[in-house]
Tab-separated table of C-alpha atoms and ligand atoms in Angstrom:
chain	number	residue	atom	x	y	z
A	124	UNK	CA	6.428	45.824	2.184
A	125	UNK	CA	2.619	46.119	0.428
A	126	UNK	CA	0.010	46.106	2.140
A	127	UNK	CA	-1.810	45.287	-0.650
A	128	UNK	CA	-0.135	41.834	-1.012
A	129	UNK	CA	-0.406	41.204	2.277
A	130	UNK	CA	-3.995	41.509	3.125
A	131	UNK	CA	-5.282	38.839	4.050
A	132	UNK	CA	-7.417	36.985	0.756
A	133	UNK	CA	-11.392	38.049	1.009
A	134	UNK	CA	-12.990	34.702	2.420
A	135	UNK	CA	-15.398	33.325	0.095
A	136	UNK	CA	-19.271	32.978	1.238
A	137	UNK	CA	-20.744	29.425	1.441
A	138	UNK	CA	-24.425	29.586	2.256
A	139	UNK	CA	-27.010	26.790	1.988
A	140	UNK	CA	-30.698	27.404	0.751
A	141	UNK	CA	-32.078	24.962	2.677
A	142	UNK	CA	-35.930	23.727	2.597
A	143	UNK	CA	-38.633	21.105	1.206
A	144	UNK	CA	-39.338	20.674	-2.036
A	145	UNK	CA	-41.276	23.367	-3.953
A	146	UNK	CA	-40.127	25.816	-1.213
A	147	UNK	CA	-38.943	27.940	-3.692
A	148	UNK	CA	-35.475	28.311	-3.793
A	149	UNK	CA	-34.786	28.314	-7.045
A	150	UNK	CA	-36.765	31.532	-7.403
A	151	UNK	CA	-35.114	32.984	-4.797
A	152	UNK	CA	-31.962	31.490	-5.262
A	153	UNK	CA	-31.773	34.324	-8.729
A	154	UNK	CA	-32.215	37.175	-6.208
A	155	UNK	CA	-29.519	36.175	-3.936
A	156	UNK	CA	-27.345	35.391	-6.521
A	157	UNK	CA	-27.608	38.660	-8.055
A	158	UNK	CA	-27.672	40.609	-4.829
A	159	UNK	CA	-24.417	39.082	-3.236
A	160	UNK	CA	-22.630	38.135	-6.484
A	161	UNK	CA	-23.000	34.140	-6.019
A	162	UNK	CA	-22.512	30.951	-8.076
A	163	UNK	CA	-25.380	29.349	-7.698
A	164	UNK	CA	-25.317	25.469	-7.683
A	165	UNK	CA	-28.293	23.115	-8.071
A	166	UNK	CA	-27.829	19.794	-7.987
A	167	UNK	CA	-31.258	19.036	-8.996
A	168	UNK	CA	-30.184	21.099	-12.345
A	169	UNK	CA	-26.826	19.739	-12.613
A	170	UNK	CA	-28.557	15.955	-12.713
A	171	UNK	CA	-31.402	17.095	-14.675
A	172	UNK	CA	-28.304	18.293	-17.267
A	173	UNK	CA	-26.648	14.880	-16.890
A	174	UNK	CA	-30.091	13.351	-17.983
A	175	UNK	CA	-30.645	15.169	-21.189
A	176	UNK	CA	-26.696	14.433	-22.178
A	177	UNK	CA	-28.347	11.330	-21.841
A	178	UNK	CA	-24.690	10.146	-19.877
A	179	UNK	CA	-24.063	7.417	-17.500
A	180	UNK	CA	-24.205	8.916	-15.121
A	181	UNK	CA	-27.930	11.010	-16.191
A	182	UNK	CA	-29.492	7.475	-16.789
A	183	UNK	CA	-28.631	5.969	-13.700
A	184	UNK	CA	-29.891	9.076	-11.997
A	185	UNK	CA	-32.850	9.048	-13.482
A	186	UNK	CA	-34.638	6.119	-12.154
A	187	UNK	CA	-33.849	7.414	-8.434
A	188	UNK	CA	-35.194	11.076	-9.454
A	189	UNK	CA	-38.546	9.525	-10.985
A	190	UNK	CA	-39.016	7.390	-8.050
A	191	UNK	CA	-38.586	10.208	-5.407
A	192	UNK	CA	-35.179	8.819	-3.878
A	193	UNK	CA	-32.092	10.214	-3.603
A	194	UNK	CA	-29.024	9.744	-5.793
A	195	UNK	CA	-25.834	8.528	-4.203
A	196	UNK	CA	-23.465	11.033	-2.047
A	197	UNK	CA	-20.800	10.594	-3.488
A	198	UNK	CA	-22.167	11.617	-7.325
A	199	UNK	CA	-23.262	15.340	-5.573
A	200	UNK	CA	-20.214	15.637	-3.661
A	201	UNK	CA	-18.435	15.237	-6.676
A	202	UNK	CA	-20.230	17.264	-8.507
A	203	UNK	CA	-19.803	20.135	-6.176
A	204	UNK	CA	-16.082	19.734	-5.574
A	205	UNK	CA	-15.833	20.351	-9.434
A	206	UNK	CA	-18.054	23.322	-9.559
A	207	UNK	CA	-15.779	25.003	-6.643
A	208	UNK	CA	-12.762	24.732	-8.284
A	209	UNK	CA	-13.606	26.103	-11.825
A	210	UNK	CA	-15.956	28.843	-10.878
A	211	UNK	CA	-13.979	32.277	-10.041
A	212	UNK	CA	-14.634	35.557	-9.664
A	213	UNK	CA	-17.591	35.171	-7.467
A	214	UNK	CA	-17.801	36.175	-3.859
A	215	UNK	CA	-19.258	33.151	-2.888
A	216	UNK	CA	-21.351	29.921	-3.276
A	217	UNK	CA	-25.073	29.699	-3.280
A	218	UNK	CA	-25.972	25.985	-2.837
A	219	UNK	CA	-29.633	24.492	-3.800
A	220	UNK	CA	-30.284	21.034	-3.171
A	221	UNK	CA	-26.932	20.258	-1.679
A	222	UNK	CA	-26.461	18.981	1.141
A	223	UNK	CA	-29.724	16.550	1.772
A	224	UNK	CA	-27.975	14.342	4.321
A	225	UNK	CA	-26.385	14.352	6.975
A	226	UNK	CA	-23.401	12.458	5.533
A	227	UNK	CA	-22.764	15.429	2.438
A	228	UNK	CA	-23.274	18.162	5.388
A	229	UNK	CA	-20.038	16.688	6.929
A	230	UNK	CA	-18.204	16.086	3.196
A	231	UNK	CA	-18.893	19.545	2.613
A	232	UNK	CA	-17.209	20.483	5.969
A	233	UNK	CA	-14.644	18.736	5.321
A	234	UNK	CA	-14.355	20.073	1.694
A	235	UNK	CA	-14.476	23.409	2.898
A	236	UNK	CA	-12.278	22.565	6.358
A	237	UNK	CA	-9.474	21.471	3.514
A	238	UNK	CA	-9.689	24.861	1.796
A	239	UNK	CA	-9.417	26.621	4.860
A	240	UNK	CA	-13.193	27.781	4.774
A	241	UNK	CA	-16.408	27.042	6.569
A	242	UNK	CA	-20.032	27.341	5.666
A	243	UNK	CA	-20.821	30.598	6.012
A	244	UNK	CA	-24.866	29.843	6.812
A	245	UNK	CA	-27.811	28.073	6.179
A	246	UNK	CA	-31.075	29.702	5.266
A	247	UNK	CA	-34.066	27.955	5.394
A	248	UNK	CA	-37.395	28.320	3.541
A	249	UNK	CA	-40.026	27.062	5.371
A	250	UNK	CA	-43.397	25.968	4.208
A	251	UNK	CA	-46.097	23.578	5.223
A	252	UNK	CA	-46.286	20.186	4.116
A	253	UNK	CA	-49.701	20.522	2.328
A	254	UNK	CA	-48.745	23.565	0.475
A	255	UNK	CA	-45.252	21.310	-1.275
A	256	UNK	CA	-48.033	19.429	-3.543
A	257	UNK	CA	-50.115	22.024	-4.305
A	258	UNK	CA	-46.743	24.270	-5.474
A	259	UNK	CA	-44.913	21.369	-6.788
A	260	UNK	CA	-48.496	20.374	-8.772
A	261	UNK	CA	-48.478	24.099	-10.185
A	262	UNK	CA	-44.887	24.114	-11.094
A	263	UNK	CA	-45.234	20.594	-13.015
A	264	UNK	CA	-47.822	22.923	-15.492
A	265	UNK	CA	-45.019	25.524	-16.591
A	266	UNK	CA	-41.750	23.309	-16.121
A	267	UNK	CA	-42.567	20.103	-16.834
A	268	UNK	CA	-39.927	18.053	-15.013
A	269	UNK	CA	-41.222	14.428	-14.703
A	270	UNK	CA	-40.884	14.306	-10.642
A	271	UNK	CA	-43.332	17.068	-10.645
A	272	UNK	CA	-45.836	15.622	-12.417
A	273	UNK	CA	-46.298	12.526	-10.166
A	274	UNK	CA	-48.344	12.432	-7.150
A	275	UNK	CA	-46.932	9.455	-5.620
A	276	UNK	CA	-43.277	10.807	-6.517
A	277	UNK	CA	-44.228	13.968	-4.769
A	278	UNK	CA	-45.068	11.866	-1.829
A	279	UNK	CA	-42.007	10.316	-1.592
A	280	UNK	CA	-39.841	13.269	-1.917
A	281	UNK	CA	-41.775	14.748	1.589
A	282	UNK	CA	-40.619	11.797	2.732
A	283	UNK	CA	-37.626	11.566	1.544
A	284	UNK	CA	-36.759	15.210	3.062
A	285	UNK	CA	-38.210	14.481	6.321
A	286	UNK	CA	-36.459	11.516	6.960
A	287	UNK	CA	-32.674	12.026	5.414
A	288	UNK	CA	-32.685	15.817	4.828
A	289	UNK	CA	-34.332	17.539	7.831
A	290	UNK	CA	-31.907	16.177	10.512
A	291	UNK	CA	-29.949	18.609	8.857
A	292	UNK	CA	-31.658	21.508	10.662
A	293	UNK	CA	-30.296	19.937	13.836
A	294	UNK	CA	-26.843	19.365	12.688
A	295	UNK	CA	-26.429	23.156	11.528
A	296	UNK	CA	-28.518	25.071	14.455
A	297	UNK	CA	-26.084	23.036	17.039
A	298	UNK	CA	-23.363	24.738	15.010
A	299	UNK	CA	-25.059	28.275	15.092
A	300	UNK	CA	-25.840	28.716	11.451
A	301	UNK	CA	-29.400	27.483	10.651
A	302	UNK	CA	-31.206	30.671	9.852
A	303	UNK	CA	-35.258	30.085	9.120
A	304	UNK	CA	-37.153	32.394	6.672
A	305	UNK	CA	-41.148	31.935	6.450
A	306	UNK	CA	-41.819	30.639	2.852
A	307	UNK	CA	-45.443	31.642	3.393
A	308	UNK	CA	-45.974	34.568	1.813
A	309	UNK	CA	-45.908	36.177	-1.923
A	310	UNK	CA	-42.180	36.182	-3.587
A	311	UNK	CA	-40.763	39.445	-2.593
A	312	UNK	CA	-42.469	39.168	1.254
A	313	UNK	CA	-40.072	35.764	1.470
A	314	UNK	CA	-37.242	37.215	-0.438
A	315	UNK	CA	-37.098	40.360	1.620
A	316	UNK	CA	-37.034	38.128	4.816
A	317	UNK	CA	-34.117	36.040	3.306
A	318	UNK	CA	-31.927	39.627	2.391
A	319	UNK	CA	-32.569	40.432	6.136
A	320	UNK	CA	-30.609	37.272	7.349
A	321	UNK	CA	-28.308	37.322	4.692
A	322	UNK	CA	-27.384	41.278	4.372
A	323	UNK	CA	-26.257	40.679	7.497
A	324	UNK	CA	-23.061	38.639	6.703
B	253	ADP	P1	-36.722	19.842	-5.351
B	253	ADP	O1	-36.084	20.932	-4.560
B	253	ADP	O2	-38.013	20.220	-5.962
B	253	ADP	O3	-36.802	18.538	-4.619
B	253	ADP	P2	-34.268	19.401	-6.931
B	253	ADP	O4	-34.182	19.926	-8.296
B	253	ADP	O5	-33.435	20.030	-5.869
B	253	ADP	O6	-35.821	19.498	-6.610
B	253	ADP	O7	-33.947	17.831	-6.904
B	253	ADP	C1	-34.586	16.908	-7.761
B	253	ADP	C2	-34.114	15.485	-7.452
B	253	ADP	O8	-32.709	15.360	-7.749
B	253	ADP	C3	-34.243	15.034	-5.997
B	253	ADP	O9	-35.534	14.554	-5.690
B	253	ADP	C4	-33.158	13.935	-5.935
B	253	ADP	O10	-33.608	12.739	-6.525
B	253	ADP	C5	-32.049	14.486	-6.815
B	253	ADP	N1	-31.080	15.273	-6.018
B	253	ADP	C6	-30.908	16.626	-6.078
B	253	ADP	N2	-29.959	17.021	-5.203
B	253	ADP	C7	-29.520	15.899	-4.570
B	253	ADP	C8	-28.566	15.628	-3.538
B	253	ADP	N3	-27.858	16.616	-2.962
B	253	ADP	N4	-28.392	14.338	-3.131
B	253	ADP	C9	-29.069	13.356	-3.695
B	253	ADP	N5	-30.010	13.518	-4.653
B	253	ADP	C10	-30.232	14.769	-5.096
């Protein structure tokens, strides 16, 4: 008998880069990725892909995006299953923007629970509320997404993430995976703090 076809199959990573908007995880989200060989999903980018297609389901997503609201559960979660099962050869999933409520943390569970895998942990970039506009205002200058550009949009994203995405932080750290990185700080000081939680899986 091989050992080789026995051994057990390596279990795939799942983390979560978790955080307000403008915390900056799509910048650090490319370290990560590179560092710990990741697929990195955004569902911001995935819908922001579905817009220029100019498809159903991009114009109906639009609206809620310009407005600061959420798009339905069930249009992420769908998007994610897909992205799962036609990435290989990664050792793992980097997700950005996914889950924001409570209600696609426990699809994504269950997702995972059906695979035989787990979440492997959730790292959090923290930053303070008055420092979102001011980043999100500078980003609006070089990437020009329409959300960004918006004050009262911005406004109602904070919102938005306070209200349906932070009860998130309780829903993980009851589970023992919320892991909370200081966002303050230039981009290497914050990605060096996220390798330090993350090397360590
Ligand atoms: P940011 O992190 O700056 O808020 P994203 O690119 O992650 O930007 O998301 C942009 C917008 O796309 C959100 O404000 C929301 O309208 C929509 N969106 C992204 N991810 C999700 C999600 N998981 N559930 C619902 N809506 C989402």
């Amino acid at each position: 008998m091989s050992w080789i076809n026995d051994r057990a199959p390596i279990q795939m990573k799942y983390y979560i880069l978790f955080g307000p908007p403008g915390a900056g995880k799509g910048t650090q989200a490319s370290a990560m990725v590179e560092r710990y060989n990741l697929h990195h999903i955004s569902t911001g980018d995935l819908l922001r892909k579905e817009i220029k297609a100019g498809t159903e389901l991009g114009i109906k997503a639009k609206t809620l995006i310009e407005a600061g609201s959420l798009v339905p559960d069930e249009v992420v979660e769908g998007m994610i299953e897909n992205e799962f099962k036609t990435v290989k050869g990664v050792d793992g999933f980097l997700l950005d923007g996914f889950p924001r409520t409570l209600a696609q943390a426990q699809a994504l569970d269950e997702l995972l629970a059906r695979n035989g895998s787990e979440v492997t942990a959730v790292v959090s970039i923290m930053i303070p509320d008055e420092m979102i506009i001011e980043r999100i205002r500078h980003r609006a200058t070089i990437e020009g997404r329409a959300d960004d550009a918006n004050v009262d949009t911005i406004k109602n994203r904070i919102a938005t993430y306070h209200r349906q995405t932070e009860p998130e932080i309780a829903y993980y750290d009851a589970k023992g995976k919320y892991y909370q990185a200081d966002g303050v700080g230039t981009i290497e000081e914050v990605r060096s703090r996220i390798f330090d939680i993350v090397d360590k899986f």
